[in-house]
Tab-separated table of C-alpha atoms in Angstrom:
chain	number	residue	atom	x	y	z
A	1	UNK	CA	7.642	11.805	-39.478
A	2	UNK	CA	4.575	11.835	-38.174
A	3	UNK	CA	4.528	15.494	-37.241
A	4	UNK	CA	5.349	16.353	-40.852
A	5	UNK	CA	2.847	14.692	-42.573
A	6	UNK	CA	0.274	16.399	-39.925
A	7	UNK	CA	1.955	20.081	-40.975
A	8	UNK	CA	1.854	18.222	-45.190
A	9	UNK	CA	-2.098	17.564	-44.408
A	10	UNK	CA	-2.830	21.343	-42.798
A	11	UNK	CA	-1.066	23.011	-45.790
A	12	UNK	CA	-3.531	20.764	-48.473
A	13	UNK	CA	-6.567	22.466	-46.846
A	14	UNK	CA	-8.642	19.865	-44.756
A	15	UNK	CA	-12.249	18.857	-45.046
A	16	UNK	CA	-13.364	21.472	-42.538
A	17	UNK	CA	-14.685	24.860	-43.818
A	18	UNK	CA	-11.692	28.118	-43.062
A	19	UNK	CA	-12.955	31.211	-41.981
A	20	UNK	CA	-11.339	33.463	-45.251
A	21	UNK	CA	-9.274	35.702	-43.010
A	22	UNK	CA	-7.343	37.483	-46.277
A	23	UNK	CA	-10.697	39.184	-47.017
A	24	UNK	CA	-10.947	41.419	-43.427
A	25	UNK	CA	-7.302	42.411	-42.774
A	26	UNK	CA	-3.991	41.127	-44.221
A	27	UNK	CA	-1.633	42.027	-41.642
A	28	UNK	CA	-3.719	39.810	-39.311
A	29	UNK	CA	-1.971	37.099	-38.533
A	30	UNK	CA	-3.770	34.093	-39.768
A	31	UNK	CA	-4.465	31.006	-36.563
A	32	UNK	CA	-2.684	27.214	-37.889
A	33	UNK	CA	-3.523	23.982	-36.194
A	34	UNK	CA	-2.167	22.718	-33.304
A	35	UNK	CA	-0.104	19.551	-33.422
A	36	UNK	CA	-0.773	17.238	-30.605
A	37	UNK	CA	2.400	16.334	-28.757
A	38	UNK	CA	1.051	13.342	-27.559
A	39	UNK	CA	0.485	11.576	-31.172
A	40	UNK	CA	3.960	13.729	-32.312
A	41	UNK	CA	6.014	12.224	-30.366
A	42	UNK	CA	8.086	9.073	-31.019
A	43	UNK	CA	6.686	6.456	-28.224
A	44	UNK	CA	3.254	7.542	-29.099
A	45	UNK	CA	4.333	6.670	-32.702
A	46	UNK	CA	6.035	2.683	-31.467
A	47	UNK	CA	3.449	1.861	-29.370
A	48	UNK	CA	0.644	2.750	-31.965
A	49	UNK	CA	2.405	0.703	-34.945
A	50	UNK	CA	2.841	-2.199	-31.783
A	51	UNK	CA	-0.994	-2.466	-31.259
A	52	UNK	CA	-1.855	-1.936	-35.053
A	53	UNK	CA	0.268	-5.136	-36.350
A	54	UNK	CA	-0.460	-7.076	-32.536
A	55	UNK	CA	-4.614	-6.427	-34.116
A	56	UNK	CA	-3.437	-7.882	-37.511
A	57	UNK	CA	-2.087	-10.633	-35.902
A	58	UNK	CA	-4.667	-11.437	-34.076
A	59	UNK	CA	-2.893	-11.231	-30.083
A	60	UNK	CA	-4.399	-10.831	-27.276
A	61	UNK	CA	-3.455	-7.051	-26.328
A	62	UNK	CA	-5.135	-7.806	-22.788
A	63	UNK	CA	-2.866	-10.023	-21.338
A	64	UNK	CA	-0.224	-9.505	-19.708
A	65	UNK	CA	3.229	-11.045	-18.822
A	66	UNK	CA	3.880	-13.336	-15.968
A	67	UNK	CA	6.302	-11.332	-14.213
A	68	UNK	CA	4.126	-8.068	-14.631
A	69	UNK	CA	1.186	-9.749	-13.169
A	70	UNK	CA	3.191	-11.264	-10.302
A	71	UNK	CA	4.214	-7.975	-9.211
A	72	UNK	CA	1.204	-6.162	-10.021
A	73	UNK	CA	-0.383	-8.612	-7.255
A	74	UNK	CA	2.940	-8.195	-4.836
A	75	UNK	CA	2.015	-4.742	-4.959
A	76	UNK	CA	-1.458	-4.938	-4.134
A	77	UNK	CA	-0.861	-7.495	-1.250
A	78	UNK	CA	1.547	-4.680	-0.231
A	79	UNK	CA	-1.193	-1.780	-0.256
A	80	UNK	CA	-3.617	-4.520	1.316
A	81	UNK	CA	-0.887	-5.083	4.811
A	82	UNK	CA	-0.202	-1.512	4.575
A	83	UNK	CA	-4.214	-0.718	4.901
A	84	UNK	CA	-4.588	-3.358	7.509
A	85	UNK	CA	-2.002	-1.845	9.748
A	86	UNK	CA	-2.747	1.829	9.828
A	87	UNK	CA	-7.201	0.240	10.216
A	88	UNK	CA	-5.044	-1.636	13.563
A	89	UNK	CA	-3.448	1.277	14.648
A	90	UNK	CA	-6.389	3.609	14.474
A	91	UNK	CA	-8.437	1.342	16.133
A	92	UNK	CA	-5.478	1.225	19.228
A	93	UNK	CA	-5.873	4.682	18.913
A	94	UNK	CA	-9.397	4.869	19.635
A	95	UNK	CA	-10.064	6.896	23.232
A	96	UNK	CA	-12.007	3.842	24.633
A	97	UNK	CA	-9.924	1.081	23.364
A	98	UNK	CA	-7.073	2.705	25.490
A	99	UNK	CA	-9.086	3.033	28.111
A	100	UNK	CA	-10.223	-0.674	28.025
A	101	UNK	CA	-6.309	-2.222	27.648
A	102	UNK	CA	-5.479	0.634	30.986
A	103	UNK	CA	-8.574	-1.453	32.653
A	104	UNK	CA	-7.420	-4.607	31.654
A	105	UNK	CA	-3.456	-3.496	32.601
A	106	UNK	CA	-5.146	-2.741	36.193
A	107	UNK	CA	-6.760	-5.951	36.548
A	108	UNK	CA	-3.542	-7.759	36.181
A	109	UNK	CA	-1.610	-6.008	37.779
A	110	UNK	CA	-4.078	-6.628	41.102
A	111	UNK	CA	-4.282	-9.552	40.527
A	112	UNK	CA	-0.430	-10.665	40.168
A	113	UNK	CA	0.976	-8.836	43.491
A	114	UNK	CA	-0.440	-11.813	46.047
A	115	UNK	CA	1.883	-14.130	43.911
A	116	UNK	CA	4.889	-11.829	44.304
A	117	UNK	CA	4.621	-11.351	48.206
A	118	UNK	CA	5.160	-14.859	48.466
A	119	UNK	CA	8.184	-14.920	45.804
A	120	UNK	CA	9.787	-12.408	47.821
A	121	UNK	CA	9.662	-13.905	51.621
A	122	UNK	CA	12.300	-13.336	53.737
A	123	UNK	CA	15.197	-16.058	52.804
A	124	UNK	CA	14.200	-16.929	56.938
A	125	UNK	CA	11.054	-17.859	56.427
A	126	UNK	CA	11.700	-19.933	53.193
A	127	UNK	CA	14.525	-21.766	55.295
A	128	UNK	CA	12.325	-21.824	57.916
A	129	UNK	CA	9.340	-24.245	56.238
A	130	UNK	CA	12.159	-26.166	54.366
A	131	UNK	CA	13.851	-27.033	57.862
A	132	UNK	CA	9.974	-28.439	58.568
A	133	UNK	CA	9.136	-30.110	55.875
A	134	UNK	CA	12.607	-32.078	56.153
A	135	UNK	CA	11.683	-32.450	59.843
A	136	UNK	CA	8.180	-33.971	58.789
A	137	UNK	CA	9.392	-36.288	56.188
A	138	UNK	CA	12.542	-37.338	58.806
A	139	UNK	CA	9.486	-38.544	61.463
A	140	UNK	CA	7.454	-40.035	58.807
A	141	UNK	CA	10.175	-42.025	57.621
A	142	UNK	CA	11.415	-43.109	61.047
A	143	UNK	CA	7.299	-44.248	62.111
A	144	UNK	CA	7.377	-46.331	58.723
């Protein structure tokens, strides 16, 4: 419908002065005004019609439905989380940070071995210590 109106207007001869191509050479192809595919599309026409109706009624076009606002908010939050994760990954990839982490792990390993040596003592030493404790406890009970 819109494209037909536009074609009719092009045939009528608009307000702009057109050069007279007939005077030069009648065998030349006459240029025609190109149709705007966006304006000729049905979806554009319907959207334009809806905007005009809302404007006439006085409805605010800027306000969005609640569902659309919620979905946009979620998308925005997901993008923010994704960017934070990327920044964290980049921060950990920094050579300086990696070296600091390695040194921190080495220090922890150096502090832990004395404790592990006591835990991994041979079983006969553990039994002997237990026997000494029991012997000292029983002698103290006798003394009392």
